[in-house]
Coordinates of C-alpha atoms in Angstrom, one line a residue:
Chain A
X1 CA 223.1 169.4 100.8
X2 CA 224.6 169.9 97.2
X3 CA 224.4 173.5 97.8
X4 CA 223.4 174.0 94.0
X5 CA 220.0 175.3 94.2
X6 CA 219.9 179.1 95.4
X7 CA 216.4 179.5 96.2
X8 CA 216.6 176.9 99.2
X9 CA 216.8 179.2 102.1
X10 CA 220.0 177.5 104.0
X11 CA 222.0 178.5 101.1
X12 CA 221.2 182.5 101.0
X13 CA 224.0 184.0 100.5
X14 CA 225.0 187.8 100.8
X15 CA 224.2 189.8 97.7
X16 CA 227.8 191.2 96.9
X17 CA 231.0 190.1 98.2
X18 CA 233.1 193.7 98.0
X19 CA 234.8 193.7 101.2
X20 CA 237.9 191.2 101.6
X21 CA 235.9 189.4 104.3
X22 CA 232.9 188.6 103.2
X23 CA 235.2 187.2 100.3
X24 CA 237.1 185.2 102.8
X25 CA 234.1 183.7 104.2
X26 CA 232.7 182.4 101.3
X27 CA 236.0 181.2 100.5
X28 CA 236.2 179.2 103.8
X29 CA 232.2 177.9 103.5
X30 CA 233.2 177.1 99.4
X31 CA 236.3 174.8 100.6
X32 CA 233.9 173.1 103.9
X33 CA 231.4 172.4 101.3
X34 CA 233.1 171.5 98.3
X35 CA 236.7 170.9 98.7
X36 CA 236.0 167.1 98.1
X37 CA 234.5 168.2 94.8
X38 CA 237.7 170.0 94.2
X39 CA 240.0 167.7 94.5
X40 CA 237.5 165.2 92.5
X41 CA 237.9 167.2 89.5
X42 CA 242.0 167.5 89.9
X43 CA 241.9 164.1 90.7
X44 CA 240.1 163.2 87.0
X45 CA 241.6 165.6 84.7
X46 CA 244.9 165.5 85.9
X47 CA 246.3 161.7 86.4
X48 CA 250.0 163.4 87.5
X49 CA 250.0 163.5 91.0
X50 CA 252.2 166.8 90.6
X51 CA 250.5 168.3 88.3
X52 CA 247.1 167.4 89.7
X53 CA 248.4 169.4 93.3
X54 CA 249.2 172.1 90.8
X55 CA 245.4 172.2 89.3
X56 CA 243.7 172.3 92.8
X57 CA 246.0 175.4 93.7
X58 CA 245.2 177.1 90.5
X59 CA 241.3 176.0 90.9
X60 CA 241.4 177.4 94.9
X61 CA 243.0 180.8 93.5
X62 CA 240.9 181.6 90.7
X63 CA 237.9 180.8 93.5
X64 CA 239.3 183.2 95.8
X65 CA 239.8 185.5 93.4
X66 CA 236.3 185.2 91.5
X67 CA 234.7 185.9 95.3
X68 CA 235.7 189.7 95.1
X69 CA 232.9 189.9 91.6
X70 CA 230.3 186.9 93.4
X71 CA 226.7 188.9 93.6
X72 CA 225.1 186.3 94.9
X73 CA 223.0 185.6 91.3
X74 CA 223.7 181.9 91.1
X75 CA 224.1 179.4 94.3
X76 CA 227.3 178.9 95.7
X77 CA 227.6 175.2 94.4
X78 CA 227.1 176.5 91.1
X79 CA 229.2 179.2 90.7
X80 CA 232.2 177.0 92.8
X81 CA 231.4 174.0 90.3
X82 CA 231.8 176.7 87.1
X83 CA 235.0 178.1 88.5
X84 CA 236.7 174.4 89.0
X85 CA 235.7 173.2 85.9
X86 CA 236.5 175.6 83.4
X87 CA 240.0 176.1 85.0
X88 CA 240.1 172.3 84.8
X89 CA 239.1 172.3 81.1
X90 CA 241.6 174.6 80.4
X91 CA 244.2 172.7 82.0
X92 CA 243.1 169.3 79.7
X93 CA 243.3 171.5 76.5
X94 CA 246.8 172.9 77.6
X95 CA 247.9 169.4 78.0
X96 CA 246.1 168.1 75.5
X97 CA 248.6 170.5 73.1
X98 CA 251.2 168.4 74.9
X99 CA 250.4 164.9 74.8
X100 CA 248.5 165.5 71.3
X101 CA 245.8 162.6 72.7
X102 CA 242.7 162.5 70.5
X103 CA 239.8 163.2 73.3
X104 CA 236.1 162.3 72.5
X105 CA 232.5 162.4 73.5
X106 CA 230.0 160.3 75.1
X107 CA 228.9 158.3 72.0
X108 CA 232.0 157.7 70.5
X109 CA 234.0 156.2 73.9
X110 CA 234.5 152.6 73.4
X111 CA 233.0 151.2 75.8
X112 CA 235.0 150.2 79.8
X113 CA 235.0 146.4 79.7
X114 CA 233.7 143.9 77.5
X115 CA 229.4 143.5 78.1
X116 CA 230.2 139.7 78.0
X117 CA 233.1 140.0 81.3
X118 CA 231.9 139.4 85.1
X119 CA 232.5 143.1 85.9
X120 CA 231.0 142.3 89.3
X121 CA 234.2 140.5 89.7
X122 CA 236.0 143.8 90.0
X123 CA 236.9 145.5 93.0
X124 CA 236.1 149.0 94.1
X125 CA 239.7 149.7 93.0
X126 CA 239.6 148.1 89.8
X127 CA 236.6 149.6 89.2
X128 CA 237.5 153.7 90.3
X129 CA 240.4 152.5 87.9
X130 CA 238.2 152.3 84.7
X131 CA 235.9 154.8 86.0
X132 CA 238.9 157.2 85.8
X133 CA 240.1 155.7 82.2
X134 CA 237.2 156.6 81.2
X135 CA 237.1 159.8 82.2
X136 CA 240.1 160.9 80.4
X137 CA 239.0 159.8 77.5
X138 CA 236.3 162.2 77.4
X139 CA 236.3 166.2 75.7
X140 CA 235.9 169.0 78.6
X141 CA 232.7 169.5 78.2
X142 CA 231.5 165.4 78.3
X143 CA 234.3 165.1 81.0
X144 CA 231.7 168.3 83.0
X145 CA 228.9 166.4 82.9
X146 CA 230.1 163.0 84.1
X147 CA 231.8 164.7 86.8
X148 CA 228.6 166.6 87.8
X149 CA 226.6 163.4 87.1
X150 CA 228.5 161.3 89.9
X151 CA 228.5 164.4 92.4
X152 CA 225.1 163.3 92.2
X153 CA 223.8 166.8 90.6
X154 CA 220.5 166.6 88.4
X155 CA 219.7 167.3 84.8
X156 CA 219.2 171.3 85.6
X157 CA 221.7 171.8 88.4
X158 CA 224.4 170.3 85.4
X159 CA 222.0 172.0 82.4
X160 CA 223.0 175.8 85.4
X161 CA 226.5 174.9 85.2
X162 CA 227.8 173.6 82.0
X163 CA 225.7 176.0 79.7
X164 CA 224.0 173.1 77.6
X165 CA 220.6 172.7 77.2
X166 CA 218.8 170.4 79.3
X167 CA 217.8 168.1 76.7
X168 CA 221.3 167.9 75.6
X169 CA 222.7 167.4 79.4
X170 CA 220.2 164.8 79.2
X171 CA 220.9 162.8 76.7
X172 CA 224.3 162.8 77.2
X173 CA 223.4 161.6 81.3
X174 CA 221.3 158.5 79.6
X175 CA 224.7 157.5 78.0
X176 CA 226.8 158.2 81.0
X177 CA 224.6 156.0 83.1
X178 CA 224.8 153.3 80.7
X179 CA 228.5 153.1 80.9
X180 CA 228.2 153.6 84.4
X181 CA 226.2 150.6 85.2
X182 CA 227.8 148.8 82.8
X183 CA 231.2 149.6 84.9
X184 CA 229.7 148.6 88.2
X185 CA 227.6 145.9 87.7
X186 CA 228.0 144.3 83.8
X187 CA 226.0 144.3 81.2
X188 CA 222.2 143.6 82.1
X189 CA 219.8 143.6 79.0
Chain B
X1 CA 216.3 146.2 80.2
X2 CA 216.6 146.3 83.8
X3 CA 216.5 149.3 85.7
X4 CA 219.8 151.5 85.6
X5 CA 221.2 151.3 89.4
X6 CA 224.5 153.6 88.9
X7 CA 224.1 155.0 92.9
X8 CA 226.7 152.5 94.0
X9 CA 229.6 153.8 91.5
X10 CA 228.2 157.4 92.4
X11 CA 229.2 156.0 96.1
X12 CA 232.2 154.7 95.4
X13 CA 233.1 158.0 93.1
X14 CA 232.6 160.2 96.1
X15 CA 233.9 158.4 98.6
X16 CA 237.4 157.9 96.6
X17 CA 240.8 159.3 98.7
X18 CA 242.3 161.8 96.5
X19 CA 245.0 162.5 98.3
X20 CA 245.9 166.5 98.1
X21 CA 244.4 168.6 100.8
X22 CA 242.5 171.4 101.1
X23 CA 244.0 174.9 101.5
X24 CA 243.1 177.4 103.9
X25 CA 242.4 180.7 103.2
X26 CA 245.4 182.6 104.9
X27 CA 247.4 180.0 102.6
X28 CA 245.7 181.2 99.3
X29 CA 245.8 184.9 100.1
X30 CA 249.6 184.6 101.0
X31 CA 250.6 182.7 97.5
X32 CA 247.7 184.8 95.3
X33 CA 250.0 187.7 97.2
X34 CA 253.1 186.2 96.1
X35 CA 251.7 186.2 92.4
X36 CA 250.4 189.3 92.8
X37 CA 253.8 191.0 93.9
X38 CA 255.4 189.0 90.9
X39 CA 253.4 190.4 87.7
X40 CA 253.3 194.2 89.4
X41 CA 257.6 194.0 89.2
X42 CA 257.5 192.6 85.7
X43 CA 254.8 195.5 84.7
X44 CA 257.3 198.1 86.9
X45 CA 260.2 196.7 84.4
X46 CA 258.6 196.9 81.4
X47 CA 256.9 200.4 81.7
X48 CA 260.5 201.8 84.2
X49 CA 262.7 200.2 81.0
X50 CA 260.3 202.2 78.5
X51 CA 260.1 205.6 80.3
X52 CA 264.0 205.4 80.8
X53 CA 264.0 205.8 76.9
X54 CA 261.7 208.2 77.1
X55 CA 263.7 210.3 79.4
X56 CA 267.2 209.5 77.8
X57 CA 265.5 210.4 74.3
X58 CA 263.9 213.9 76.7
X59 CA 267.3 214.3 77.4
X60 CA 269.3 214.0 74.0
X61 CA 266.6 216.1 72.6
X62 CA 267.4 219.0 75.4
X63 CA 271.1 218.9 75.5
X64 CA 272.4 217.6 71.6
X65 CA 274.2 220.4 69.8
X66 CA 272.7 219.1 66.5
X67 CA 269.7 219.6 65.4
X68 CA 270.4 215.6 63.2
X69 CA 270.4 213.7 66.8
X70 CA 267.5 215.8 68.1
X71 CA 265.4 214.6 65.4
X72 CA 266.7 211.5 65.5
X73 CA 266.2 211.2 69.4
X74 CA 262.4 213.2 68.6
X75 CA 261.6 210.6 66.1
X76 CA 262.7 208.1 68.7
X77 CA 260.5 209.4 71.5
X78 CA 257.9 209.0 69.4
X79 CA 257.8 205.6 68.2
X80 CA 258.8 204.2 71.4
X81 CA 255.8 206.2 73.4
X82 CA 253.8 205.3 70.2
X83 CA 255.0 201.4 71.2
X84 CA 254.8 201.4 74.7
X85 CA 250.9 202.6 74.4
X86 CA 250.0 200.1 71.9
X87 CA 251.6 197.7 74.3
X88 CA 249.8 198.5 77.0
X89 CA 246.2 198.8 75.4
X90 CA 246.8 195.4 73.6
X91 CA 248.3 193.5 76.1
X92 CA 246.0 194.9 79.0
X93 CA 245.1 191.4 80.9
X94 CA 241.8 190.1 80.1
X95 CA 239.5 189.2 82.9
X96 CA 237.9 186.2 82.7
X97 CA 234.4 186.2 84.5
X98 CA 234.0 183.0 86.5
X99 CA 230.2 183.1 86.6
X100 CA 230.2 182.4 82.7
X101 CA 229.0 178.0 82.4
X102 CA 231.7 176.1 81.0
X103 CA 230.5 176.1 77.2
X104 CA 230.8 180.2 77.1
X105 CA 234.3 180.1 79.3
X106 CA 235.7 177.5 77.0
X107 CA 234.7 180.4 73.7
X108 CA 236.0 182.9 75.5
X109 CA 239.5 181.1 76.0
X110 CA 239.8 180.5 72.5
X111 CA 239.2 184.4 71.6
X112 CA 241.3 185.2 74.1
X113 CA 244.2 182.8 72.9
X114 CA 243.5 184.2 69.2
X115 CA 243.9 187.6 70.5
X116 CA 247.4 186.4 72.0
X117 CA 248.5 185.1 68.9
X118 CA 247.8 187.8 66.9
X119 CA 249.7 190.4 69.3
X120 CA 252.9 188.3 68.9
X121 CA 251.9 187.9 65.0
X122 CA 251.7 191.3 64.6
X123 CA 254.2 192.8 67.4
X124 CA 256.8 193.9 64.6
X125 CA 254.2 196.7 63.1
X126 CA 252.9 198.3 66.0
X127 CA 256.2 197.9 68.4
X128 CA 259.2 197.4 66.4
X129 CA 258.1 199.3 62.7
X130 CA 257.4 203.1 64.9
X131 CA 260.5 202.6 66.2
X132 CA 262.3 202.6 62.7
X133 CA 262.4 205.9 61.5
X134 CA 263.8 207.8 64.9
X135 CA 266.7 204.4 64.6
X136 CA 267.9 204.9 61.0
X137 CA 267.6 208.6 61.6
X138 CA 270.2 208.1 64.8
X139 CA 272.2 205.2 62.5
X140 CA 272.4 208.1 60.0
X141 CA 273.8 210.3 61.9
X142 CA 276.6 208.0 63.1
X143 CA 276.8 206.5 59.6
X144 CA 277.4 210.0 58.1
X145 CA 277.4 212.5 59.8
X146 CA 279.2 212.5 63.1
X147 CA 282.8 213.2 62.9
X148 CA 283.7 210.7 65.7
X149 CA 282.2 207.4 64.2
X150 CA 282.2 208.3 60.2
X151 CA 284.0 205.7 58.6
X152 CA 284.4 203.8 61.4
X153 CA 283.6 200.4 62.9
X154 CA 281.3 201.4 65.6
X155 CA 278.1 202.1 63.6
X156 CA 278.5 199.2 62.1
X157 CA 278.7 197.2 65.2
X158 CA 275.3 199.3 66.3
X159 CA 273.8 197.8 63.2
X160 CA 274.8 194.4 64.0
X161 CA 273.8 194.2 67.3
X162 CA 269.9 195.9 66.2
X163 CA 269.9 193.4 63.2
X164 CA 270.8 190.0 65.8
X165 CA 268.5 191.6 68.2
X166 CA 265.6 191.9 65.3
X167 CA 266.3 188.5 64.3
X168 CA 266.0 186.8 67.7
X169 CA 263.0 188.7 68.5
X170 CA 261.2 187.8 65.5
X171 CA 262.0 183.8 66.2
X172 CA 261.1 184.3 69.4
X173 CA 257.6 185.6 68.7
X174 CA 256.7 183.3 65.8
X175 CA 257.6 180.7 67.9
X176 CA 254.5 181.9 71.0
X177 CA 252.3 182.6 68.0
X178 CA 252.9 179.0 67.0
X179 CA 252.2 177.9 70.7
X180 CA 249.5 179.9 71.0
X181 CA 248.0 178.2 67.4
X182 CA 248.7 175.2 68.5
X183 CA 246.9 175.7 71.7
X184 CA 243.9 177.1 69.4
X185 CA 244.1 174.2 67.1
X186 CA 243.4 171.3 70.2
X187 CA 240.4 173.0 71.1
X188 CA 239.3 173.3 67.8
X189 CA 239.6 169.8 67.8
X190 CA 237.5 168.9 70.9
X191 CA 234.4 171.1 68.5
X192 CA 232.4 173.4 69.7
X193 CA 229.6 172.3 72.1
X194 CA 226.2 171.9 71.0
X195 CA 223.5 174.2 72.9

């Protein structure tokens, strides 16, 4: 269960959330279900180990703090996914200032490993490696969709969450996948 | 081409170790406490700092035998309440709404840092400048007309002190508008998204 689509009827949800506990609950449920998502996101758009620990905190408060205005209008997933992300996006533009690394989108990345290499010769290790190279190459908003795409959600759940049109989330998806496969298995053509 | 098979990376993506736990609620609400406690004393500060002036100026007004300093002190009371509300109305902490998807949130960051940058651009006219008057009025009046400091060293040493303090200040807040541009500027660069 991605918890992402609100009319399934295992993920209704209360319509307000005004009293302190019915914020803590979906607090609790929101870390059960997606605290592995969580930490995915620290754990791409913050490479520090530090400063990553630092992002999750800031994520889990501005979560427990959004709970006290959730009405219950979007799914869980989705509202839980918004909240991480833009504080992570944040977070890369902050240190983006910093590092003054020029970040790009999913048409411009060059791509992981040369077509012509045996990237089946890689191990899972080598291969999370690139995946997370890659990754932080990417703008916030191309870094979103990635993220969403490997959490498995489709072109609507990500289309919900990001903002972006669906034809644009999907566009940007056929590219992802192509550097995707390319990363796990080599180029095929 | 063949068929795109990216389900093993997904795999491989979720079942990654990342190594930092998860936090439990009672551990959130303690430290988003903490926070909490922190911004209410600097906001008691700032606004207990501010309406001690108020109630010094209240005073000097009430008890000074000339009618110079209670101007002065007047003029004082009114630029620094003039300051302190400007303060509060432009500085009043934005509240971001978390339901917003990432491409509005990231639009709404950007306004908000522009807003910040323009506060400590402009803090000089609405803080500093209403100040002014009820200050040179009070520098005056040691300046020229107060028996005790006239021709003394003391009002000079007041002026010195303001001027160092002006100085600093101003540095201080061109330097956050320039962080706060700069800030601007790097998600300029990452362009708006396409909808």
């Amino acid at each position: 269960m991605d918890g992402l689509s609100p009319d399934r009827p295992w993920d209704a949800l209360p319509r307000s959330a005004e009293t302190a506990d019915a914020a803590d609950r979906l607090f609790a449920r929101a870390v059960a279900e997606f605290g592995p998502a969580i930490a995915r996101i620290a754990y791409a758009n913050e490479a520090n180990r530090e400063l990553r620990a630092d992002l999750q905190q800031e994520i889990y408060f501005e979560l427990w703090r959004s709970f006290a205005i959730f009405d219950g209008r979007c799914s869980l997933g989705t509202w839980v996914y918004r909240v991480a992300h833009n504080m992570a996006a944040r977070h890369v533009t902050r240190r983006q200032r910093l590092s003054h690394r020029e970040l790009c989108n999913l048409e411009e990345i060059i791509e992981p490993i040369d077509p012509h290499d045996a990237a089946r010769q890689l191990d899972d290790e080598q291969r999370l490696g690139l995946l997370n190279t890659l990754i932080g190459q990417l703008k916030p908003l191309d870094r979103q969709i990635v993220l969403l795409y490997l959490d498995d959600l489709d072109t609507a759940q990500i289309s919900e969450v990001t903002g972006l049109s669906m034809s644009h989330v999907g566009v940007k998806i056929h590219r992802a996948k192509r550097l995707l496969v390319q990363l796990y298995e080599g180029h095929q053509s | 081409m063949t068929e795109h098979n990216d389900a093993p990376i997904k795999a491989l993506w979720r079942a990654q170790s990342t190594g930092v736990p998860a936090m439990s609620v009672s551990y959130v609400r303690h430290r988003t406490g903490e926070l909490h406690r922190a911004f209410r004393i600097r906001n008691w500060l700032e606004q207990g700092a501010g309406l001690l002036a108020l109630a010094g100026c209240s005073v000097v007004i009430l008890l000074a035998p000339h009618p110079w300093v209670k101007s002065a002190a007047a003029l004082l009371l009114i630029g620094a309440a003039y300051g302190m509300w400007q303060w509060r109305r432009r500085t009043a902490p934005f509240r971001t709404d978390p339901s917003e998807s990432s491409a509005a949130s990231l639009s709404f960051y950007k306004r908000e840092l522009e807003r910040k940058r323009d506060i400590h651009r402009t803090l000089w006219r609405w803080y500093v400048l209403p100040m002014a008057p009820g200050v040179i009025a009070m520098l005056g009046w040691n300046f020229f007309g107060d028996p005790q400091t006239r021709g003394t060293s003391a009002p000079w040493g007041v002026l010195g002190m303001l001027v160092a303090w002006l100085v600093v200040s101003m540095i201080y807040e061109r330097y956050k508008a320039a962080q706060c541009q700069r800030e601007i500027d790097a998600l300029s660069a990452l362009g708006e998204p396409e909808r």
